[in-house]
PDB file of C-alpha atoms in Angstrom:
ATOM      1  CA  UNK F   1      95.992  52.871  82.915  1.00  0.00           C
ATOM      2  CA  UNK F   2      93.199  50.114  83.479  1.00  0.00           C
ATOM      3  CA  UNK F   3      94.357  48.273  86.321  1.00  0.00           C
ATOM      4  CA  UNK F   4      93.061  44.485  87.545  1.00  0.00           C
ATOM      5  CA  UNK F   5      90.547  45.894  90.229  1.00  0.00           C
ATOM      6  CA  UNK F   6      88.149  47.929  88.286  1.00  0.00           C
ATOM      7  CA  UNK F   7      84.793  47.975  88.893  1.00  0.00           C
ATOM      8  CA  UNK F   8      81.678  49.181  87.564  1.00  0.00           C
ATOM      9  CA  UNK F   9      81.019  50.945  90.321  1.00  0.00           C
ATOM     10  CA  UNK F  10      83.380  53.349  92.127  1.00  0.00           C
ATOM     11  CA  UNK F  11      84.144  53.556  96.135  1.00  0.00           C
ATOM     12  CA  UNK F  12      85.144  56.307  97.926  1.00  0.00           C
ATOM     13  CA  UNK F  13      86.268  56.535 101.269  1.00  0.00           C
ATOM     14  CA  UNK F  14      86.381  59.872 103.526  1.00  0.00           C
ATOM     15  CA  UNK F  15      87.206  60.263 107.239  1.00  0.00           C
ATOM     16  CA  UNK F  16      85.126  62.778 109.866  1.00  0.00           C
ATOM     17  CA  UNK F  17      85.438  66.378 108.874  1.00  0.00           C
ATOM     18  CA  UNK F  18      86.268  65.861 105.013  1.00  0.00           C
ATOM     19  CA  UNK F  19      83.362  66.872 103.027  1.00  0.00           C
ATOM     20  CA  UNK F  20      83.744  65.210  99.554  1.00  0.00           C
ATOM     21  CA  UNK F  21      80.358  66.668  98.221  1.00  0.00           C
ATOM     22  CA  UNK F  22      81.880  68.843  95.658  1.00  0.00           C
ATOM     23  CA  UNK F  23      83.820  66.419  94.023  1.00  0.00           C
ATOM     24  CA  UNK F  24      81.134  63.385  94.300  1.00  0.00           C
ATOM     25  CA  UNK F  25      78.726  66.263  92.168  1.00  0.00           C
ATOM     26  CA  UNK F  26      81.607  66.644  89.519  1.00  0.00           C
ATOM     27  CA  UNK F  27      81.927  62.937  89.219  1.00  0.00           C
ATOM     28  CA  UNK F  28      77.648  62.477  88.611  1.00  0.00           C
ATOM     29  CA  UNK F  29      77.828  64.908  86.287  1.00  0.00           C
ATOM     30  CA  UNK F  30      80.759  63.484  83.952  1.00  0.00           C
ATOM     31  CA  UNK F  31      80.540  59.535  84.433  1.00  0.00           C
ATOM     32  CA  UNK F  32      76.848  59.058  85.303  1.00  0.00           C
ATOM     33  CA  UNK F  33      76.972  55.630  84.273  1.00  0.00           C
ATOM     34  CA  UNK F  34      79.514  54.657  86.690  1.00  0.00           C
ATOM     35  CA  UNK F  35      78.143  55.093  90.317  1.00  0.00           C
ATOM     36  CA  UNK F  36      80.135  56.208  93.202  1.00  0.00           C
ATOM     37  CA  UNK F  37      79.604  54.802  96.288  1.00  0.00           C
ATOM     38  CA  UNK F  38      80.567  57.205  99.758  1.00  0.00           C
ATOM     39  CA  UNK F  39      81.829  55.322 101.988  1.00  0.00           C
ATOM     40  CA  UNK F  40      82.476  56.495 105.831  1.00  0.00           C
ATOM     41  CA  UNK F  41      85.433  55.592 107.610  1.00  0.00           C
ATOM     42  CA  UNK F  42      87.301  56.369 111.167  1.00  0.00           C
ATOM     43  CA  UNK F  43      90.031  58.433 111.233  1.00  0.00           C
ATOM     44  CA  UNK F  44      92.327  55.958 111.702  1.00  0.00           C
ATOM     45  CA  UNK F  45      90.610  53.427 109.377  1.00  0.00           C
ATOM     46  CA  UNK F  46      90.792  54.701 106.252  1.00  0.00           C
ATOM     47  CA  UNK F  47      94.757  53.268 104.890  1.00  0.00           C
ATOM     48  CA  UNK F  48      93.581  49.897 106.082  1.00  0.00           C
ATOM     49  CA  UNK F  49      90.132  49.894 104.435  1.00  0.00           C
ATOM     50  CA  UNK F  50      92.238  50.636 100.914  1.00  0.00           C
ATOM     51  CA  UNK F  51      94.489  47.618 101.777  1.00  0.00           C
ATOM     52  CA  UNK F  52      91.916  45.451 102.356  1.00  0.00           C
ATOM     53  CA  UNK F  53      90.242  46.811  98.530  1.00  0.00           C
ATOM     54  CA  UNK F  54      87.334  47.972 100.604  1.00  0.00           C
ATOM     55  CA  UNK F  55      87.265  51.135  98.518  1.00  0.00           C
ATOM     56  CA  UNK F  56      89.055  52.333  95.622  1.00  0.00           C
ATOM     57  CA  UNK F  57      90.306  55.863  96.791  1.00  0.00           C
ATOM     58  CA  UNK F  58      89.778  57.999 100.251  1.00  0.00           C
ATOM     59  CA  UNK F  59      90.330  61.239 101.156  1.00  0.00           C
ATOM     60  CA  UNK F  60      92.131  60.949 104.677  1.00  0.00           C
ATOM     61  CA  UNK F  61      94.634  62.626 107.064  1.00  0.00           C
ATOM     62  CA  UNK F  62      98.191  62.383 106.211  1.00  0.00           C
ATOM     63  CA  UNK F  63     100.512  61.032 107.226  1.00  0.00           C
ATOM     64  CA  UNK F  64     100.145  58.141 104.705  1.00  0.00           C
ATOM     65  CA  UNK F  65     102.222  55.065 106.107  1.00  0.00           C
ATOM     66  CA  UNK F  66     104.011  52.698 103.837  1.00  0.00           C
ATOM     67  CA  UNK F  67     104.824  53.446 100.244  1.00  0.00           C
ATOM     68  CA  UNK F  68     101.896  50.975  98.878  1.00  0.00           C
ATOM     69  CA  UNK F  69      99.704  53.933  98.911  1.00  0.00           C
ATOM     70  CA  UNK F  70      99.997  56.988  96.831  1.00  0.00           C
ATOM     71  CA  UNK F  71      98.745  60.373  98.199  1.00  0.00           C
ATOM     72  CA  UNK F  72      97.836  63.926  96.515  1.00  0.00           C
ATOM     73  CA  UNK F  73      98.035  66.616  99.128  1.00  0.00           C
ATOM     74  CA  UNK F  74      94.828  68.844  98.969  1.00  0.00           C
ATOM     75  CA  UNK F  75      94.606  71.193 101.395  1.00  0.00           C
ATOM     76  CA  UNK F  76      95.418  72.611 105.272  1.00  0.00           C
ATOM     77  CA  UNK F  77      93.131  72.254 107.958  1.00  0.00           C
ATOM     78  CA  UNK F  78      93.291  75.290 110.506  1.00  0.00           C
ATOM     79  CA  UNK F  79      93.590  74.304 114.425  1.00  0.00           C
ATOM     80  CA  UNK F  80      91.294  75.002 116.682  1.00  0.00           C
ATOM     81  CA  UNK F  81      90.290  75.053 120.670  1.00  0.00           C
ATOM     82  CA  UNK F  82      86.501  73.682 121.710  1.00  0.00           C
ATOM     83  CA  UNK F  83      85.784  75.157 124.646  1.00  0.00           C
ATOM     84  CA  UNK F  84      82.442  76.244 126.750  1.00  0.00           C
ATOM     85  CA  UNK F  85      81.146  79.316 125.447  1.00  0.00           C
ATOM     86  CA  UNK F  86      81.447  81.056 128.609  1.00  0.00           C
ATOM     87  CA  UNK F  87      85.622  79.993 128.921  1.00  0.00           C
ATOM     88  CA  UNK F  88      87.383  82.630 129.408  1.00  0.00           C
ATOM     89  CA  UNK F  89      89.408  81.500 126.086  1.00  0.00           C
ATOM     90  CA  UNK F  90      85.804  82.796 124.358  1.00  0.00           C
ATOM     91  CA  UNK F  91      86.590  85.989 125.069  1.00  0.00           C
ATOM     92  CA  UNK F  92      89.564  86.191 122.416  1.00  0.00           C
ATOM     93  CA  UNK F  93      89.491  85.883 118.855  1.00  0.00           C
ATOM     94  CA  UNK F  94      92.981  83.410 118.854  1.00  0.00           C
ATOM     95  CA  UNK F  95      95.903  82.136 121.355  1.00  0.00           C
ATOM     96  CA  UNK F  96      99.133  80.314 121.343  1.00  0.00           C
ATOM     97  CA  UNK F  97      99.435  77.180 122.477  1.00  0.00           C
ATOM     98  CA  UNK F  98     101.260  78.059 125.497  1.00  0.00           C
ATOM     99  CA  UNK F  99      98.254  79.638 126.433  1.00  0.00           C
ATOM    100  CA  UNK F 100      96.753  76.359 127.466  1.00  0.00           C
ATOM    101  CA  UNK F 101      99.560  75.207 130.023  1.00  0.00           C
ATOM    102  CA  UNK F 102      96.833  75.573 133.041  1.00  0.00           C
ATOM    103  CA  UNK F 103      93.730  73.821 130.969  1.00  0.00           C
ATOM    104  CA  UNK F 104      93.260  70.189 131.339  1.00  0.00           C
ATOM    105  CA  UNK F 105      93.527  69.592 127.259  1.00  0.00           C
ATOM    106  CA  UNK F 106      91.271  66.360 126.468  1.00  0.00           C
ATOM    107  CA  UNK F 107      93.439  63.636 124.160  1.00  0.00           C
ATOM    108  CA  UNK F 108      90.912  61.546 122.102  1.00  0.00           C
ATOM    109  CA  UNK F 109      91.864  58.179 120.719  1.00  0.00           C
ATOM    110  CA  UNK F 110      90.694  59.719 117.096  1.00  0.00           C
ATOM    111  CA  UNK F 111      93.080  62.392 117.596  1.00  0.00           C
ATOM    112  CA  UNK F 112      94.279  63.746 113.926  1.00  0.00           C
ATOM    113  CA  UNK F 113      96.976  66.015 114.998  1.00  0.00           C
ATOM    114  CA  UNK F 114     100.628  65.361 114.369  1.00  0.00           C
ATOM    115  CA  UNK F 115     101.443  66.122 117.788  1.00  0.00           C
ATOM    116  CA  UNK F 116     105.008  66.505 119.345  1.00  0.00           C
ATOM    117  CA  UNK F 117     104.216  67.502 122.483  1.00  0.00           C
ATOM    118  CA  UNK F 118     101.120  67.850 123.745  1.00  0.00           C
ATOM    119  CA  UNK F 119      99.475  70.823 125.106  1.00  0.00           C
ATOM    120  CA  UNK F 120      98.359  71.466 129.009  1.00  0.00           C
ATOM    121  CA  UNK F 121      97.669  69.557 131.509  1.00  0.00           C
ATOM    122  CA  UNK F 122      96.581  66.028 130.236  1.00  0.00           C
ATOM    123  CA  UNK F 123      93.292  64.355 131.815  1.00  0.00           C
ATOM    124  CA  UNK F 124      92.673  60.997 133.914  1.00  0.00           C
ATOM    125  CA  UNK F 125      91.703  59.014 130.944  1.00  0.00           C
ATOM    126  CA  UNK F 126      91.910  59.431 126.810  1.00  0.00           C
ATOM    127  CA  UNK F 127      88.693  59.826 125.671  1.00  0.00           C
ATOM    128  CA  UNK F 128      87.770  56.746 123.064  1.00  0.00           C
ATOM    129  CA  UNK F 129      86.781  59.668 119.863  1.00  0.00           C
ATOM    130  CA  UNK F 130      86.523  62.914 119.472  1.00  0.00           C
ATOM    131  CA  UNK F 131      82.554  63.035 119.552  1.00  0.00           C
ATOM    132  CA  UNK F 132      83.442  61.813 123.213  1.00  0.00           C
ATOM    133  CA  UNK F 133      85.770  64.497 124.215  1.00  0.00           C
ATOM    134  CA  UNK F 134      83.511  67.187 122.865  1.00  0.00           C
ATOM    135  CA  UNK F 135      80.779  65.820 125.153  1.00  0.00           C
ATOM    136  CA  UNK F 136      83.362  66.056 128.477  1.00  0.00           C
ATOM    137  CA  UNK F 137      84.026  69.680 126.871  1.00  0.00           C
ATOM    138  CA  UNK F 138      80.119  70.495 127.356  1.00  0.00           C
ATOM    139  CA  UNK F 139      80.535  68.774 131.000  1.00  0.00           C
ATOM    140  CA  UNK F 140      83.337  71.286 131.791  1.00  0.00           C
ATOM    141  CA  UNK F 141      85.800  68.735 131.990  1.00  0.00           C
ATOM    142  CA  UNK F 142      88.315  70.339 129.781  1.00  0.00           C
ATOM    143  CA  UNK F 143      89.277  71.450 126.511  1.00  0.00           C
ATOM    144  CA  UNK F 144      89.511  70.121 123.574  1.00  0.00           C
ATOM    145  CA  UNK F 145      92.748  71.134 120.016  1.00  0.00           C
ATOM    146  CA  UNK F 146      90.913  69.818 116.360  1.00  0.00           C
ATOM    147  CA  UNK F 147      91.006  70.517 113.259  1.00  0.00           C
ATOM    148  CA  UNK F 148      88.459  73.244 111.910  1.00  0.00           C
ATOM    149  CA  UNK F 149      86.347  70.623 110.277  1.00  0.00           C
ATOM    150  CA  UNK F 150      85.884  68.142 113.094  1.00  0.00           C
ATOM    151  CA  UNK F 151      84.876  71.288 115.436  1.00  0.00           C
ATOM    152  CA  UNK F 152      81.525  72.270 113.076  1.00  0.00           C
ATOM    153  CA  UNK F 153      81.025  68.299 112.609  1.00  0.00           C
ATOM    154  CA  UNK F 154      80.467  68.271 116.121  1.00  0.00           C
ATOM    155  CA  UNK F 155      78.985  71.822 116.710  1.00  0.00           C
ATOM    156  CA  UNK F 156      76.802  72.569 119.838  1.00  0.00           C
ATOM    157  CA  UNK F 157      75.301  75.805 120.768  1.00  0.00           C
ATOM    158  CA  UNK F 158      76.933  75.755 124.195  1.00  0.00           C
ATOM    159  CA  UNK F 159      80.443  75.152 122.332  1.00  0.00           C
ATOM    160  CA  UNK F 160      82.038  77.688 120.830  1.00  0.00           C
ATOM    161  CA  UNK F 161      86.123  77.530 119.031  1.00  0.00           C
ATOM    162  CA  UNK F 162      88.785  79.976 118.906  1.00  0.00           C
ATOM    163  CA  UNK F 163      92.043  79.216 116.791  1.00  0.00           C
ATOM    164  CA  UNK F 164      95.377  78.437 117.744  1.00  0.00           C
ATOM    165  CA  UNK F 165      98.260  80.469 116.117  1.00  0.00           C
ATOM    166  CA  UNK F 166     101.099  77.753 116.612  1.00  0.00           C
ATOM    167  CA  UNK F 167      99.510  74.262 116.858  1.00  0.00           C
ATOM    168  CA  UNK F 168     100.352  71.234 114.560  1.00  0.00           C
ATOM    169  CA  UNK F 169      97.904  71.312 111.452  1.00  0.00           C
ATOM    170  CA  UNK F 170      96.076  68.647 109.797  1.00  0.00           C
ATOM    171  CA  UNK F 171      96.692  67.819 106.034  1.00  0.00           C
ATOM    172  CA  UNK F 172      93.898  66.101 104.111  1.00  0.00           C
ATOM    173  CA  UNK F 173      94.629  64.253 100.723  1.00  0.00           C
ATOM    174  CA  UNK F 174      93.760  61.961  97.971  1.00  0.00           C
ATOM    175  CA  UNK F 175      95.083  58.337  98.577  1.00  0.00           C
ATOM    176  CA  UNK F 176      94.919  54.876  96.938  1.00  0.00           C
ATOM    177  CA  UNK F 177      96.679  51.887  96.497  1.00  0.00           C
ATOM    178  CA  UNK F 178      99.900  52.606  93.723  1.00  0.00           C
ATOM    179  CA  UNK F 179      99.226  49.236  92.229  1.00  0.00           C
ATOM    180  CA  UNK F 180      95.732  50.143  91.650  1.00  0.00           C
ATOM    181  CA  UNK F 181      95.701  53.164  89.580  1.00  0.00           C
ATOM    182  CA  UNK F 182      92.829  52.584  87.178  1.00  0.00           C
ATOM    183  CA  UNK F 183      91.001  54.439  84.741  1.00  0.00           C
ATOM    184  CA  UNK F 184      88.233  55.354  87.311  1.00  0.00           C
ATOM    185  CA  UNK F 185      91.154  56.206  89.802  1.00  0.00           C
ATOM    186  CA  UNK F 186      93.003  58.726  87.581  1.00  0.00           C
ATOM    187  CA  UNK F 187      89.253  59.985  86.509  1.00  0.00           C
ATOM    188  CA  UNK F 188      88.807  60.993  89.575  1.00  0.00           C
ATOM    189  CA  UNK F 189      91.842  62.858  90.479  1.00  0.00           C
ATOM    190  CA  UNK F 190      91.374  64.643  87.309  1.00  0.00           C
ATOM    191  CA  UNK F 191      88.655  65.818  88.967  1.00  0.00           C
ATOM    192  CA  UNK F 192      90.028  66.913  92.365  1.00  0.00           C
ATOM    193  CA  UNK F 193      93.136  68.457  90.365  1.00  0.00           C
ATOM    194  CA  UNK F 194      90.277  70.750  88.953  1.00  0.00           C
ATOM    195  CA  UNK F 195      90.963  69.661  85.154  1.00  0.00           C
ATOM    196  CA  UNK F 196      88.001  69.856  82.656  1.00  0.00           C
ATOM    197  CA  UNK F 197      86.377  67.591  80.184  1.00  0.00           C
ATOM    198  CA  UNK F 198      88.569  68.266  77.632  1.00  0.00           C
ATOM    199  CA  UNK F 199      91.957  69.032  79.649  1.00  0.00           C
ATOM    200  CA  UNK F 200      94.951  67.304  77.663  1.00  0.00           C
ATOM    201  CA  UNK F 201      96.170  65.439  81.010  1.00  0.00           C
ATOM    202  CA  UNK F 202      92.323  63.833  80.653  1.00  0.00           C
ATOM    203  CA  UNK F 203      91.706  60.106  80.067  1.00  0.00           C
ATOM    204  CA  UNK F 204      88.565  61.264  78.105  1.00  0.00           C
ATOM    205  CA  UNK F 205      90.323  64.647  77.293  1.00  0.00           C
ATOM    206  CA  UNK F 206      92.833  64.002  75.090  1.00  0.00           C
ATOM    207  CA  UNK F 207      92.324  63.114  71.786  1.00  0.00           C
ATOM    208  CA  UNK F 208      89.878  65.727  71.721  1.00  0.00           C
ATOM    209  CA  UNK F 209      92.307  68.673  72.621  1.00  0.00           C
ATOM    210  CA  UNK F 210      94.861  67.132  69.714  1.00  0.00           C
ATOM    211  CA  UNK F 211      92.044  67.725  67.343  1.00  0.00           C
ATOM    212  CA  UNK F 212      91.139  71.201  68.049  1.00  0.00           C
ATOM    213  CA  UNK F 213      94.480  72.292  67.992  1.00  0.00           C
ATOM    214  CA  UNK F 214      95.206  71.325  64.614  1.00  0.00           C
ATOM    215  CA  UNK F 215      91.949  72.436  63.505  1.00  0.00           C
ATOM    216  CA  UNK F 216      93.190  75.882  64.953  1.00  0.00           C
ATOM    217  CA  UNK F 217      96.004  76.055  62.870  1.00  0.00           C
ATOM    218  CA  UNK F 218      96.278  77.878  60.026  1.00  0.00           C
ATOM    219  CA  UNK F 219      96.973  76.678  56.699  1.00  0.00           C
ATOM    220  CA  UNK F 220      99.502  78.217  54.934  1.00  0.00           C
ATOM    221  CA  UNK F 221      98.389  79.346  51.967  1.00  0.00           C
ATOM    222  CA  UNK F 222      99.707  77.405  48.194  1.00  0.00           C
ATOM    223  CA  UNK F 223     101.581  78.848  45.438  1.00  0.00           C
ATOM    224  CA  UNK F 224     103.542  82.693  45.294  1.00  0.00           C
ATOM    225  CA  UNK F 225     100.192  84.544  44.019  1.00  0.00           C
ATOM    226  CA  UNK F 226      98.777  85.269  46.870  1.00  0.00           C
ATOM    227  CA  UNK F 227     101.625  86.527  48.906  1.00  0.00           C
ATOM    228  CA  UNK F 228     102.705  88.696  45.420  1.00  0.00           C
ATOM    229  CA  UNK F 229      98.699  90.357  45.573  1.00  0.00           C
ATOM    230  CA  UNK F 230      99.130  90.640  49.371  1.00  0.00           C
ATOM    231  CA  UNK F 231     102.511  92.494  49.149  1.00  0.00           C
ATOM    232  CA  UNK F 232     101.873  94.674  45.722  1.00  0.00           C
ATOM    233  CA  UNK F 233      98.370  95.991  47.598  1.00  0.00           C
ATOM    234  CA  UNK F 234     100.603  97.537  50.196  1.00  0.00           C
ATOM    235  CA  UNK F 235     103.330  98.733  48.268  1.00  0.00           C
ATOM    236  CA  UNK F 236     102.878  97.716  44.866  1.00  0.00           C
ATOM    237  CA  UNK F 237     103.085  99.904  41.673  1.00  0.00           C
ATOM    238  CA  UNK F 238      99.245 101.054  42.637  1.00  0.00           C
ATOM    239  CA  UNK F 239     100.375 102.201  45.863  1.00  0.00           C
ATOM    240  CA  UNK F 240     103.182 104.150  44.077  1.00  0.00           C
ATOM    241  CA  UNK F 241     101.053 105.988  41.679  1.00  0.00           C
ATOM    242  CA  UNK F 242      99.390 106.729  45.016  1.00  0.00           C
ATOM    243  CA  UNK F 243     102.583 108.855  46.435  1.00  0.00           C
ATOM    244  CA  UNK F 244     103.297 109.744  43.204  1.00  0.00           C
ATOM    245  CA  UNK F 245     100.024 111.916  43.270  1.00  0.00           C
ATOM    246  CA  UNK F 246     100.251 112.819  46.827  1.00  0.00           C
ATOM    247  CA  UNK F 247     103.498 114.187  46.479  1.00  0.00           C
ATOM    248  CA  UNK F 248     102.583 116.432  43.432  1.00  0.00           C
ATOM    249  CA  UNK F 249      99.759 117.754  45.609  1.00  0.00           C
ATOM    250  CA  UNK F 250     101.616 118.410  48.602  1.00  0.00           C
ATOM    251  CA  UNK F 251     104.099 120.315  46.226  1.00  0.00           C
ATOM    252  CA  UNK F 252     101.669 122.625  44.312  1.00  0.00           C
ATOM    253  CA  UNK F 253      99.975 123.690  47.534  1.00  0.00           C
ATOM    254  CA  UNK F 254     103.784 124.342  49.088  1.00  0.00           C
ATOM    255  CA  UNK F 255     104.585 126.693  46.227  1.00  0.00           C
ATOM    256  CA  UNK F 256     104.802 130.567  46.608  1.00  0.00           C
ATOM    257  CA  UNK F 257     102.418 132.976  45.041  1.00  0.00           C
ATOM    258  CA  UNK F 258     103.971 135.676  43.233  1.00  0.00           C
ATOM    259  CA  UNK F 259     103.363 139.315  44.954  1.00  0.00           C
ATOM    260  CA  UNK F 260     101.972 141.848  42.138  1.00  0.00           C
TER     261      UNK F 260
END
């Protein structure tokens, strides 16, 4: 439905890691007259930025708080460790968590685990982001648990990551505010949900799937003549003048020869 906020223009929100390129290409392609504006958020910012109508969707971390937002889970982020590349953690391909009871595991501010617990031995301070963390990890300070995505955001070549078996995972999704569903909103999850131009669920989509589905069905044909000349061509008098004649075939070349 068209809701009061819509806009000629369309704003998108994503946190650090989430790479909306893919969908933002989609969206040029299909509404080019409507343009969509990226905009970057914290990792913590991006529920309050759709309060405040600072954008009109984002793709953030769940959980989602309140139930003034709606939220389409996407996908699961695999866990990592950041840690020197010459750790002796580098030297294995994955670990469990337990593994990191004697590491000092670095806690950033940003954090966008779901954590229960946390892991090893925890450091003086909380680093204020993650980008700060990963620096102390370069300095040897200690190590540092992200999601996949925010480790190659902040890739250096004397980092390296190995993943953790049993750690919390992040879940990214598709939010915006419930009250402000509109057109452009549900255009754009029809895109992230992967439906085409013409998909039935489509705003844009759906009259034109009614009409080539009844232009694929067949008409059934008027009248009894053409069922009758349908039927008698299969087994119609013709076709029994057919047998008729086979039959007297098959019989004279069955017949005996008399022996002189």
């Amino acid at each position: 439905m068209t809701g009061p906020g819509a806009t000629p223009s369309f704003r998108l929100a994503y946190v650090p890691g989430v790479t909306p390129a893919k969908w933002v290409r989609i969206w040029n392609e299909r509404l080019p007259d409507i343009p969509l504006e990226l905009v970057q958020v914290p990792a913590h910012g991006a529920q309050e930025l759709l309060r405040a109508h600072g954008a009109d969707a984002a793709f953030l971390r769940l959980p989602v708080e309140g139930t003034d937002l709606s939220a389409i889970p996407l996908y699961t982020e695999t866990t990592v460790v950041v840690v020197p590349k010459d750790h002796l953690i580098a030297a294995v391909d994955e670990l469990s968590v337990a593994e990191l009871a004697d590491e000092i595991v670095l806690h950033p501010m940003d954090d966008a685990l779901p954590w229960e617990q946390l892991p090893g031995r925890p450091a003086l301070e909380r680093p204020a982001s993650t980008a700060d963390a990963v620096e102390l990890v370069a300095a040897g300070i200690g190590v540092l648990v992200v999601p996949q995505s925010l480790a190659r955001l902040h890739h250096r070549k004397d980092l390296t990551y190995r993943t953790l078996t049993d750690a919390p995972e992040s879940r990214v999704a598709l939010s915006w505010p419930q009250e402000q569903t509109t057109d452009q909103v549900e255009d754009f999850i029809g895109i992230v949900r992967g439906r085409t131009v013409n998909s039935s669920r489509g705003r844009a989509g759906a009259a034109p799937a009614a009409q080539s589905k009844d232009k694929a069905k067949p008409k059934r044909a008027s009248g009894t003549g053409a069922g009758k000349g349908t039927r008698g061509g299969a087994g119609g008098s013709g076709g029994s003048r057919t047998a008729k004649g086979a039959r007297g075939a098959a019989a004279k070349r069955g017949k005996p020869r008399r022996r002189p």
